[in-house]
Coordinates of C-alpha atoms in Angstrom, one line a residue:
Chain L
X269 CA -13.9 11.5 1.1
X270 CA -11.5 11.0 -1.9
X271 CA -12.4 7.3 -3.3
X272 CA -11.6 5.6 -6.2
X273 CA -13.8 2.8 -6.9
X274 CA -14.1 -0.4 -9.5
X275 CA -15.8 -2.9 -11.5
X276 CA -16.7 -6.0 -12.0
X277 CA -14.0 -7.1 -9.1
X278 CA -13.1 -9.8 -11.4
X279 CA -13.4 -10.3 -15.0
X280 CA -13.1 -13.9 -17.1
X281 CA -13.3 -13.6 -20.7
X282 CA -12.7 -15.9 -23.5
X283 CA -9.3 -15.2 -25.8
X284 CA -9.9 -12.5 -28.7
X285 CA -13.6 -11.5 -26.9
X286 CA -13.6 -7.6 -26.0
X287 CA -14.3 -6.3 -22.3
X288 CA -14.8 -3.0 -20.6
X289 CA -13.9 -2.4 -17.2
X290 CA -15.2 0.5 -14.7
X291 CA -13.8 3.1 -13.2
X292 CA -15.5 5.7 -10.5
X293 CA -14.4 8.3 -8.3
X294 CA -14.7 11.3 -5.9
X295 CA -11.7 12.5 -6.2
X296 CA -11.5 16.4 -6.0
X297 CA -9.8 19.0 -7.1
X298 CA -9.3 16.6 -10.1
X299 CA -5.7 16.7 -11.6
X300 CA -5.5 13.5 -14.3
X301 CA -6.2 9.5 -14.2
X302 CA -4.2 6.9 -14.7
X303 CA -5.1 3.0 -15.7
X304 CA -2.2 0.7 -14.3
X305 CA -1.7 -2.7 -15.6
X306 CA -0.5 -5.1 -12.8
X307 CA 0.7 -8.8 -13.5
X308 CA 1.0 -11.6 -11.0
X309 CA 4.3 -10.6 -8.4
X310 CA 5.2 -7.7 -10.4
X311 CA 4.8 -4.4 -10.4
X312 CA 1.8 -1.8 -11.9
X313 CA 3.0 -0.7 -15.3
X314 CA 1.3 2.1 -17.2
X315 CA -1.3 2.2 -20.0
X316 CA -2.8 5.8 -19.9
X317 CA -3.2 8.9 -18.5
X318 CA -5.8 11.3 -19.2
X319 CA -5.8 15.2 -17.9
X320 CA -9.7 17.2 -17.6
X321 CA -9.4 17.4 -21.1
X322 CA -9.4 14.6 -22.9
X323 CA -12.5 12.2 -23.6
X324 CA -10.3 9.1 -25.1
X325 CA -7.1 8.0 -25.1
X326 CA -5.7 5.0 -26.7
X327 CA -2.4 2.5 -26.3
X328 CA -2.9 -0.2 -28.8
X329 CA -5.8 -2.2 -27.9
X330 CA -6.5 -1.0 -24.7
X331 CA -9.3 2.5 -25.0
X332 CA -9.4 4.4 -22.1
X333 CA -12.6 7.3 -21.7
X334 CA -13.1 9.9 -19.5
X335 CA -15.9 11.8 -18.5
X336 CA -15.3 14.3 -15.9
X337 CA -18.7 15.4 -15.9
X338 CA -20.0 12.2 -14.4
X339 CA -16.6 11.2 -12.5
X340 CA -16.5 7.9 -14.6
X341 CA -14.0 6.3 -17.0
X342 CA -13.6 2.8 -18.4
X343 CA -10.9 1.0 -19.7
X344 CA -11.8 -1.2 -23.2
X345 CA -9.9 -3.9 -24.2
X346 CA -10.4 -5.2 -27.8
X347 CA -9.7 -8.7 -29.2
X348 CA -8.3 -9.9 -25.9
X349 CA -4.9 -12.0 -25.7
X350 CA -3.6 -14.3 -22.4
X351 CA -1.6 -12.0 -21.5
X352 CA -4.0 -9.2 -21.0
X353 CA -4.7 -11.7 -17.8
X354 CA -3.8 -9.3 -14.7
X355 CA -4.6 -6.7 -12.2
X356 CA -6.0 -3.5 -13.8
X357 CA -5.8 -0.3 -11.5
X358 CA -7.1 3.4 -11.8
X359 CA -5.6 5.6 -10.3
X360 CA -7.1 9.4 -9.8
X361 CA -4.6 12.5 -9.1
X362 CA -5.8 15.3 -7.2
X363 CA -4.4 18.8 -7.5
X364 CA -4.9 19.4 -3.5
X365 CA -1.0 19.1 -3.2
X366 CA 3.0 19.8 -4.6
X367 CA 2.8 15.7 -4.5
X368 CA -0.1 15.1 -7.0
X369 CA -1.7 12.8 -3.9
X370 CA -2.6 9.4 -6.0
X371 CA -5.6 7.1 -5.1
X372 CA -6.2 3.9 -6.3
X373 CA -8.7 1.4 -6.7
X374 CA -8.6 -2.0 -5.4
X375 CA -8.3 -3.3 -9.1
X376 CA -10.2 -5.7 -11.8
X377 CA -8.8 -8.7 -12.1
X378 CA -9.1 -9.7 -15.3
X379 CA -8.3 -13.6 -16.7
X380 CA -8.5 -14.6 -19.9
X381 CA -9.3 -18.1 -20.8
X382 CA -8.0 -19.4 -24.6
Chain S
X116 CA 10.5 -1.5 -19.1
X117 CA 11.1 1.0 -16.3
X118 CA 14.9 0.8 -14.8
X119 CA 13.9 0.9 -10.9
X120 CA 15.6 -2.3 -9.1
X121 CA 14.0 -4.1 -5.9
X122 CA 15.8 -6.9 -4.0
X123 CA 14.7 -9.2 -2.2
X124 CA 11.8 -9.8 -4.4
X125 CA 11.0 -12.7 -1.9
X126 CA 11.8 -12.8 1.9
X127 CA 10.7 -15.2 4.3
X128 CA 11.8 -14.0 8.1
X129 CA 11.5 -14.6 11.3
X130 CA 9.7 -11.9 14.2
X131 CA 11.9 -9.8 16.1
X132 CA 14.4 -9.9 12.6
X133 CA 15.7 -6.6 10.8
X134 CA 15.3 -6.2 7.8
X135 CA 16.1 -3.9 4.9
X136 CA 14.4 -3.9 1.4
X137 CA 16.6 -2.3 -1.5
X138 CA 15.3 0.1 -3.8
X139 CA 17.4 1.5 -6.8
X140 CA 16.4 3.8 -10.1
X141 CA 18.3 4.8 -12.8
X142 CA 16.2 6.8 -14.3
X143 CA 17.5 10.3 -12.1
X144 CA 14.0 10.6 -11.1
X145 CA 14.0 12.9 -7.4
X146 CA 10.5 11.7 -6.1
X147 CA 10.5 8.1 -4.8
X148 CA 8.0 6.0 -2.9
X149 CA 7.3 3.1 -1.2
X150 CA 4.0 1.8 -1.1
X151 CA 2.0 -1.6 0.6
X152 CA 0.1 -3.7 -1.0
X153 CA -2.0 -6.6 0.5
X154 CA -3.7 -9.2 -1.9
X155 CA -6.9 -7.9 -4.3
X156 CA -6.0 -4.5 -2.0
X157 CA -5.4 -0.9 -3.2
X158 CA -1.7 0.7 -3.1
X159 CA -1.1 2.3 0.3
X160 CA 1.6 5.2 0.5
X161 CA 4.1 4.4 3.7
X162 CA 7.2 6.9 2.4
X163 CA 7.6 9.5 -0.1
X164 CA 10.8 11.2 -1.2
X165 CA 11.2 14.3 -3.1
X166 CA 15.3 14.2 -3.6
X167 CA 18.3 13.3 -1.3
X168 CA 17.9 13.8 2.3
X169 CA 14.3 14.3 2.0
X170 CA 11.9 11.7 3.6
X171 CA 8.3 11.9 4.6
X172 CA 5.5 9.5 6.3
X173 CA 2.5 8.8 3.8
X174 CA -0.8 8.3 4.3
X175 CA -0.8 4.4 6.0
X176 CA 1.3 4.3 9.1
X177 CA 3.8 2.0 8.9
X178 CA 6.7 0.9 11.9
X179 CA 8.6 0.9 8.8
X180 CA 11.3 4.1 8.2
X181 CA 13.5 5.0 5.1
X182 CA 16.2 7.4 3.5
X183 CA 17.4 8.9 1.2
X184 CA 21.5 9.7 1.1
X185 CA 21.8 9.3 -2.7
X186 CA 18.8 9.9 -5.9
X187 CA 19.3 6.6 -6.6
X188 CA 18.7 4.7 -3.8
X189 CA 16.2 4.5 -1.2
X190 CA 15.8 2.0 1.2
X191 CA 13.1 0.9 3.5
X192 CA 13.9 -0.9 7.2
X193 CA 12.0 -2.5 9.5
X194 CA 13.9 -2.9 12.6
X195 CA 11.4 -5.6 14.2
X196 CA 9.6 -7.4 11.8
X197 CA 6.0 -8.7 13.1
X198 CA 4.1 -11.0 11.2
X199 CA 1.5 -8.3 10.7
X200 CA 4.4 -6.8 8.1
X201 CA 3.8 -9.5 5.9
X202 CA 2.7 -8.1 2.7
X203 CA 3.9 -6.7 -1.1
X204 CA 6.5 -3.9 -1.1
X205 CA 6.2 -1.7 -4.4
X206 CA 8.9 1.3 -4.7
X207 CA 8.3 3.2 -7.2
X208 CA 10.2 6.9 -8.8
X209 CA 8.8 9.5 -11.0
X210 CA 10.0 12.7 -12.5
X211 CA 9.7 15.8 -10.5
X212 CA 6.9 17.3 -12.5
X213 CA 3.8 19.0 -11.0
X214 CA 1.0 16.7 -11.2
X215 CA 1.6 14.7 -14.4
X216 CA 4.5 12.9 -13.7
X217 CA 3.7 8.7 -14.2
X218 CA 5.3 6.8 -11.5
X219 CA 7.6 3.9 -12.5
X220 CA 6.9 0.7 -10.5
X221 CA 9.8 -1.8 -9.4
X222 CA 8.7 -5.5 -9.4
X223 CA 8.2 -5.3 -5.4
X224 CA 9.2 -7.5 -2.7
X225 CA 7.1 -10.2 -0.9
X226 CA 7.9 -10.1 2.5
X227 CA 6.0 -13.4 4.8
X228 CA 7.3 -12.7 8.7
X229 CA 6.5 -16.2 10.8

């Protein structure tokens, strides 16, 4: 069964502290994953997207890592800021299908205290 | 900032009421989807579109039904809202690119049925 899976379920860190959250998943034939930023009432917003590929990939202070190997990527976020304070999703494509299904993890919610 | 549009973002309604949640892109893209989200949940496909006239079911059933007359615009209706439709709306569009494409998030409607 194609799963996506996450962790910690919720994150608090103090302002400027780094964090890493987890990201595991079954998803096969494996096509690329995606870390989604999601604030409070709005909408997911993207950060990365990595294909088989590519070990790292980075959008200002947010990391993301891949290994495909092991099925496992985490998302780093340096020097953290109150606004990093929201949902973050990972989202795994498989290549089973013309729509490039999606499945997504329930989310870490992160809040960051100043 | 992605230019996808949703309105209402907040409805409160009561059962047995129809009701239609707007979605609009400007973006051109020809895929668009609706998904459902319930709080600290993951993203549940309901619709998919791949271009005008085009309409499919997704993966969660929903009593829900859209379409799709113009690229721009794809609204979804309930026709008897039940309190058990209570929940986030997200649409969302992406380009019509195998696999890679990044889907664009509106800010989604909040829809509480009494």
């Amino acid at each position: 069964k194609n799963q996506v899976e996450q962790s910690p379920q919720s994150l608090i860190i103090l302002e400027g502290k780094n964090c890493t959250l987890q990201c595991n998943y079954t998803v096969s034939p494996f096509s690329n994953l995606r870390w989604y930023k999601q604030d409070t009432g709005r909408g997911p917003v993207s950060l990365t997207i990595m294909t088989f590929s590519e070990n790292t990939k980075s959008n200002g202070r947010y990391t993301a890592t891949l290994d495909a190997d092991t099925k496992q990527s985490s998302l780093h976020i340096t020097a953290s800021q109150l606004s990093d304070s929201a949902s973050y999703i990972c989202v795994v494509s498989d290549r089973g299908s013309t729509l490039g299904r999606l499945y997504f993890g329930r989310g870490t919610q992160l809040t960051v205290w100043p | 900032e992605a230019d996808i549009y949703q309105t209402p973002r907040y409805l409160v309604i009561g059962t047995g009421k129809k009701i239609t949640l707007e979605c609009s892109q400007t973006m051109g893209h020809d895929k668009m989807y609706w998904y459902q989200q319930d709080p600290g949940m993951e993203l549940h496909l309901i619709h998919y579109s791949y271009g005008v006239n085009s309409t499919e079911k997704g993966d969660l059933s929903s009593e829900s039904t859209v379409s799709r007359i113009r690229t721009e615009h794809f609204p979804l209706t309930l026709e008897s809202a039940r309190p058990s439709h209570t929940s986030q709306y997200l649409c969302a569009s992406s380009e019509n690119l195998l696999h890679q494409e990044t889907q664009y998030f509106g800010p989604g409607t909040r829809l509480l049925v009494l």
